[in-house]
Short mmCIF file of C-alpha atoms in Angstrom, two decimals:
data_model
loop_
_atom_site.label_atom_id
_atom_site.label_comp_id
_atom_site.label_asym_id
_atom_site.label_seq_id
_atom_site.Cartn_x
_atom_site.Cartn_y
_atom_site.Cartn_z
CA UNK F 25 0.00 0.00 0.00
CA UNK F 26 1.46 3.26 -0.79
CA UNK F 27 2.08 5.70 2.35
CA UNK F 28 -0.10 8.30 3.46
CA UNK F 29 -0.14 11.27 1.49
CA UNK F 30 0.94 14.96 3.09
CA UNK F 31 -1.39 17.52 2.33
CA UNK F 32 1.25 20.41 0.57
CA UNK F 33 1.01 23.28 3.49
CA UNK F 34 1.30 25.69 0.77
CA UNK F 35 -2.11 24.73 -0.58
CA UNK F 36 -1.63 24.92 -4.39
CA UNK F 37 -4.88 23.52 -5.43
CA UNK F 38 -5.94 21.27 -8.37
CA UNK F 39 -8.68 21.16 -9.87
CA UNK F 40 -9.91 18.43 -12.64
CA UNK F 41 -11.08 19.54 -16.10
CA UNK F 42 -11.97 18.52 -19.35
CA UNK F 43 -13.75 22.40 -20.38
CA UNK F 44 -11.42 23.15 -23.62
CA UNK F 45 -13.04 26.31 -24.24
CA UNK F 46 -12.68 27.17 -20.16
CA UNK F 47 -8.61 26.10 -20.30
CA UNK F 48 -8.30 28.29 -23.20
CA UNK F 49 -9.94 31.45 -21.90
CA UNK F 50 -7.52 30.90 -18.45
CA UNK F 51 -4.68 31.01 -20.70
CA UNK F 52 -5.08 33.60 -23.53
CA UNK F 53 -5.19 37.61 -22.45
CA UNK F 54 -6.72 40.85 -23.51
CA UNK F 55 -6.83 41.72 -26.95
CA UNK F 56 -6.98 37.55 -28.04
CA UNK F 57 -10.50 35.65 -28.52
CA UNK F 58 -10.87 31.90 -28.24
CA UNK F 59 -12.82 30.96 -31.15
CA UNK F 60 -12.45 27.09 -30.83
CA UNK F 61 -10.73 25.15 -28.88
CA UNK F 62 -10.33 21.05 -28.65
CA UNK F 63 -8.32 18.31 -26.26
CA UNK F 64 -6.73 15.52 -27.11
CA UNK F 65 -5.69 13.57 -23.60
CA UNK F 66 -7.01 10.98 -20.93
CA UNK F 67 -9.54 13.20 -18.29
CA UNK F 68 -7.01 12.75 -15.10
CA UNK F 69 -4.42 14.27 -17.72
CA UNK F 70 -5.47 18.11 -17.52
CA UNK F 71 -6.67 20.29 -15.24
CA UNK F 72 -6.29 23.91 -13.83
CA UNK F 73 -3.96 25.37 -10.78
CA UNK F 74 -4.61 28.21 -8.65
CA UNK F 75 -1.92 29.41 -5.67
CA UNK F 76 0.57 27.87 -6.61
CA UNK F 77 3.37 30.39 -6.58
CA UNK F 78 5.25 29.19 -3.74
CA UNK F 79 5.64 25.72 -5.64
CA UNK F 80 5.31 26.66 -9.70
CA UNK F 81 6.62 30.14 -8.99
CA UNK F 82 3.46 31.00 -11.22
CA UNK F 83 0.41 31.76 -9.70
CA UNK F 84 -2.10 29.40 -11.91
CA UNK F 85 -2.84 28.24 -15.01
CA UNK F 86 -3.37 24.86 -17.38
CA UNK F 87 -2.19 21.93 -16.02
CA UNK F 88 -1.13 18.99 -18.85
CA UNK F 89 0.31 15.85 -17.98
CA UNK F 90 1.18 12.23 -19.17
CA UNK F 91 -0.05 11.22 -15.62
CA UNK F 92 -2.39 12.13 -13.04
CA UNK F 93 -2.26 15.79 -12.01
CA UNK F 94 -3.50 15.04 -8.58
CA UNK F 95 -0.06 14.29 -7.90
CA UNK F 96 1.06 17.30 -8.61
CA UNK F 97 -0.07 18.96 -5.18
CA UNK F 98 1.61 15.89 -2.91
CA UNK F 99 4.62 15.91 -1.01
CA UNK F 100 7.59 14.19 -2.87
CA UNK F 101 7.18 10.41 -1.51
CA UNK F 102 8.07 8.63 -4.57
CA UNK F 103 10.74 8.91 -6.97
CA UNK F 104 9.06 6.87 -9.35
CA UNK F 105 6.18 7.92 -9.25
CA UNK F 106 4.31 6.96 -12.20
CA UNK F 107 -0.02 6.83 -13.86
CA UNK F 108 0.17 4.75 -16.85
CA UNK F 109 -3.14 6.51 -18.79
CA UNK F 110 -2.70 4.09 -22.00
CA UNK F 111 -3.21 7.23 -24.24
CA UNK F 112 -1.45 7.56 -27.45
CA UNK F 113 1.45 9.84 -28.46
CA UNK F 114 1.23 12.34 -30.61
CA UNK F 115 3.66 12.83 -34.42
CA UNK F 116 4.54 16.37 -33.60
CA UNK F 117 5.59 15.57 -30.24
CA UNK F 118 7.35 12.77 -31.53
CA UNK F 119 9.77 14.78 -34.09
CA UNK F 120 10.97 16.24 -31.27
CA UNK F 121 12.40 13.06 -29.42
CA UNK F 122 16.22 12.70 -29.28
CA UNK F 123 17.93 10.64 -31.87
CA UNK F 124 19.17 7.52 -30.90
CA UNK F 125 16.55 7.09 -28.35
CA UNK F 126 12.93 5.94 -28.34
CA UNK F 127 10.85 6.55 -31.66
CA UNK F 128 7.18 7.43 -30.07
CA UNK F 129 6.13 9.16 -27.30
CA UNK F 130 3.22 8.14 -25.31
CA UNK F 131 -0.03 9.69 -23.23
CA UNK F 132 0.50 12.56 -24.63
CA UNK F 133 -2.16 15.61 -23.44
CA UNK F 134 -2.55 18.29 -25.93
CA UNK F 135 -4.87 21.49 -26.16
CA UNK F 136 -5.51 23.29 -29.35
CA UNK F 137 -7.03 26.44 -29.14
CA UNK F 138 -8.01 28.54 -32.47
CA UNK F 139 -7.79 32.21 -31.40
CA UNK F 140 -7.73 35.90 -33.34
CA UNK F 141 -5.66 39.01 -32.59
CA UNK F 142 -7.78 41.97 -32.78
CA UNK F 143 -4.39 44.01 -33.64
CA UNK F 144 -0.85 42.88 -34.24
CA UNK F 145 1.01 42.19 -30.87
CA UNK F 146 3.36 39.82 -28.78
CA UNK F 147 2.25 36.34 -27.55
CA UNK F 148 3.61 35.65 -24.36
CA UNK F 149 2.98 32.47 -22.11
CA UNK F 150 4.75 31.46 -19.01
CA UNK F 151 5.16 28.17 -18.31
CA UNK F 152 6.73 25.21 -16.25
CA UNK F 153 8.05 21.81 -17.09
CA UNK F 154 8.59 19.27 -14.34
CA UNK F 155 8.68 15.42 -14.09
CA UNK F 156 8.80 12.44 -11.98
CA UNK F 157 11.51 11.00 -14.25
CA UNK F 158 13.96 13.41 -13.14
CA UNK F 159 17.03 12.86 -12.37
CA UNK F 160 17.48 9.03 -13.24
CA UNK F 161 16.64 9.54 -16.32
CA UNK F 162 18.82 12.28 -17.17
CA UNK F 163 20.65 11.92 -20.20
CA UNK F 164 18.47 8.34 -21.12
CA UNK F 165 15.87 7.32 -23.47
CA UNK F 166 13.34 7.82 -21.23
CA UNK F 167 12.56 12.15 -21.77
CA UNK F 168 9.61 13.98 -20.95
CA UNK F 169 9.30 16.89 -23.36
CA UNK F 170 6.81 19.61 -23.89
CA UNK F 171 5.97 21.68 -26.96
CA UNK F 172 4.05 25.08 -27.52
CA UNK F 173 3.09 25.11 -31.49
CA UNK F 174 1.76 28.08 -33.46
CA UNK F 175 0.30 28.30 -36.29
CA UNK F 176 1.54 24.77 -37.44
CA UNK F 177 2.95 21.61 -35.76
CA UNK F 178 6.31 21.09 -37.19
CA UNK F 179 9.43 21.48 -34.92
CA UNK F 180 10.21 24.68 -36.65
CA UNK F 181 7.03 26.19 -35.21
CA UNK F 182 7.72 24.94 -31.46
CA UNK F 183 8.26 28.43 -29.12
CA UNK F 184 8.59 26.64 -26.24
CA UNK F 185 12.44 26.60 -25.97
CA UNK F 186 15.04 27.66 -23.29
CA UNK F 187 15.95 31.31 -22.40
CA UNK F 188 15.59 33.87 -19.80
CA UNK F 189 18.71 34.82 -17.68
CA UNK F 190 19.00 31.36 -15.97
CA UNK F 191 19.77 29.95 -19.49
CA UNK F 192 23.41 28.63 -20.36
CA UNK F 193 22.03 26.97 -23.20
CA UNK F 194 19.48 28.52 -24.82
CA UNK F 195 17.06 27.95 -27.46
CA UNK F 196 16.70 24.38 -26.79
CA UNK F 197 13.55 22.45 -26.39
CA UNK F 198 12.05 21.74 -23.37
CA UNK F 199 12.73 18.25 -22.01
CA UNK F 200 14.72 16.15 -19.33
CA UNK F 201 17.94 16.07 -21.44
CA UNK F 202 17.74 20.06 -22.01
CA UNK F 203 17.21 21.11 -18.38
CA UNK F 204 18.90 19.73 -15.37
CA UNK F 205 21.50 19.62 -13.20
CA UNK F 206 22.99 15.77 -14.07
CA UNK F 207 22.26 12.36 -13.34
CA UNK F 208 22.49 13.19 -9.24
CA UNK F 209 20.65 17.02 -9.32
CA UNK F 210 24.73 18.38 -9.07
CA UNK F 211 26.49 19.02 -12.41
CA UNK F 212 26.21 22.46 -12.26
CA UNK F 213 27.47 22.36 -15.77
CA UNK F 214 25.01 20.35 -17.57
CA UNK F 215 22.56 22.33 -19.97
CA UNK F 216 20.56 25.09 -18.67
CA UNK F 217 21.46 23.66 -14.41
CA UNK F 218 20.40 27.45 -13.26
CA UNK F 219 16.88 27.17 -14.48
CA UNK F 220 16.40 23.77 -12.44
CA UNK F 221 14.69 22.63 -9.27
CA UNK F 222 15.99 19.92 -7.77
CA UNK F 223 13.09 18.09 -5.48
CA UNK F 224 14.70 15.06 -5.08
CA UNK F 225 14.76 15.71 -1.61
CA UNK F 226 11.09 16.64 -1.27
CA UNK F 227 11.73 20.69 -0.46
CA UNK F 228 9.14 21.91 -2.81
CA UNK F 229 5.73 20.84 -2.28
CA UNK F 230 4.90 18.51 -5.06
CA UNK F 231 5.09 14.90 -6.35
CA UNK F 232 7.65 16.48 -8.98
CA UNK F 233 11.35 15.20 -8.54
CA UNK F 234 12.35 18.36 -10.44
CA UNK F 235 10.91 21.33 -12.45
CA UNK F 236 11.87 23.98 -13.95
CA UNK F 237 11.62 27.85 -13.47
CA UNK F 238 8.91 29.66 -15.60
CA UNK F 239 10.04 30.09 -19.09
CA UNK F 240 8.33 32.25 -21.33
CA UNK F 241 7.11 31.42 -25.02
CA UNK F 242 7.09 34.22 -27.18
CA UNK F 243 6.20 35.15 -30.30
CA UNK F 244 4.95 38.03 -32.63
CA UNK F 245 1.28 37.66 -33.82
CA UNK F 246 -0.33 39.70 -37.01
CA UNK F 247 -4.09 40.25 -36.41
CA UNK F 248 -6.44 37.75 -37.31
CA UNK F 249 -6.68 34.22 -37.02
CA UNK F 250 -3.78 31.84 -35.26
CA UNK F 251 -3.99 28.22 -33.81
CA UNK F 252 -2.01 26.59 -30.82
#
């Protein structure tokens, strides 16, 4: 039997969702309409947060994951923890896997949201990356990756990538093998080590064994319609 879960004392609070159209609205700003919006993931897969700046460092937002994201607000128990939610991959997801590694992603969670610009402007969304496969998995085949397309799915149109003044390496994509700190959480020299947090030892309040500091995805939009 698994051990009994600590309620996070920072109460960041999940909440279950399958409302496209609602997840869309949280994430786009002034200025930007949701005119359509789908998902493609299994229901314990997406969600929203709210408080959670002491743990994300963002304050909410959309929750996607290839697991459940109940465990998101747990204390660090397990560092394997693991919800198989035999859901498919998905091809644009998959061009972005490393070579030499596996082919195919799985249980993949994505949101598409059709959206117009009422005047030519900046997109801008801040986001986090974590996982459960951190750090063992650093530098393997197994690599938990995350994409933010517009206007078009090849890898070319990905603006989810590394930057901000933490970054040592950036413009990469965002995945175990572009962010951390080394198989043990203390290569300070592996790519992009300033813009991870370790959790290995359970000091942020989540089921996450690492994550990320917000990055932001940015792009320039013309008025009219766009798709992400």
């Amino acid at each position: 039997p698994e051990p009994t879960r600590v309620a996070p004392p920072v109460g960041m609070t999940i909440a279950r969702t399958f409302n496209a159209q609602a997840l869309a609205e949280c994430l786009l700003g002034t200025g930007l309409t949701v005119t359509g919006a789908t998902l493609t993931a299994a229901p314990a897969a997406v969600g929203a947060f709210t408080t959670g700046l002491d743990v994300l460092r963002l304050d909410a937002g959309v929750v996607l994951s290839t697991g459940d994201i109940d465990s998101l607000a747990r204390t660090n128990l397990f560092q394997d923890m693991s919800t198989d939610n035999l859901a498919p991959g998905d091809a644009s997801l998959d061009a972005l896997l490393d070579p030499g590694g596996l082919t195919t992603t799985f249980d993949a969670a994505v949101l598409t949201i059709d959206f117009t610009a009422a005047a030519p402007g900046t997109l801008n969304l801040s986001y986090v990356f974590g996982s459960d496969e951190y750090n063992e998995f650093v530098d393997g085949q197994f690599n938990d990756l995350f994409a933010i397309f517009l206007d078009g799915t090849a890898v070319a149109n990905n603006i989810a990538l590394t930057g901000g003044t933490c970054a040592t390496s950036p413009g990469l994509k965002i995945a175990i093998n572009s962010v951390n700190c080394g198989i043990d959480g203390t290569n300070t020299g592996a790519p992009n080590c300033n813009c991870f947090r370790d959790n290995a030892g359970a000091t942020i309040e989540t089921e996450l064994d690492g994550l990320t500091d917000p990055f932001v995805a940015s792009a320039p939009l013309t008025a009219g319609a766009h798709q992400l």
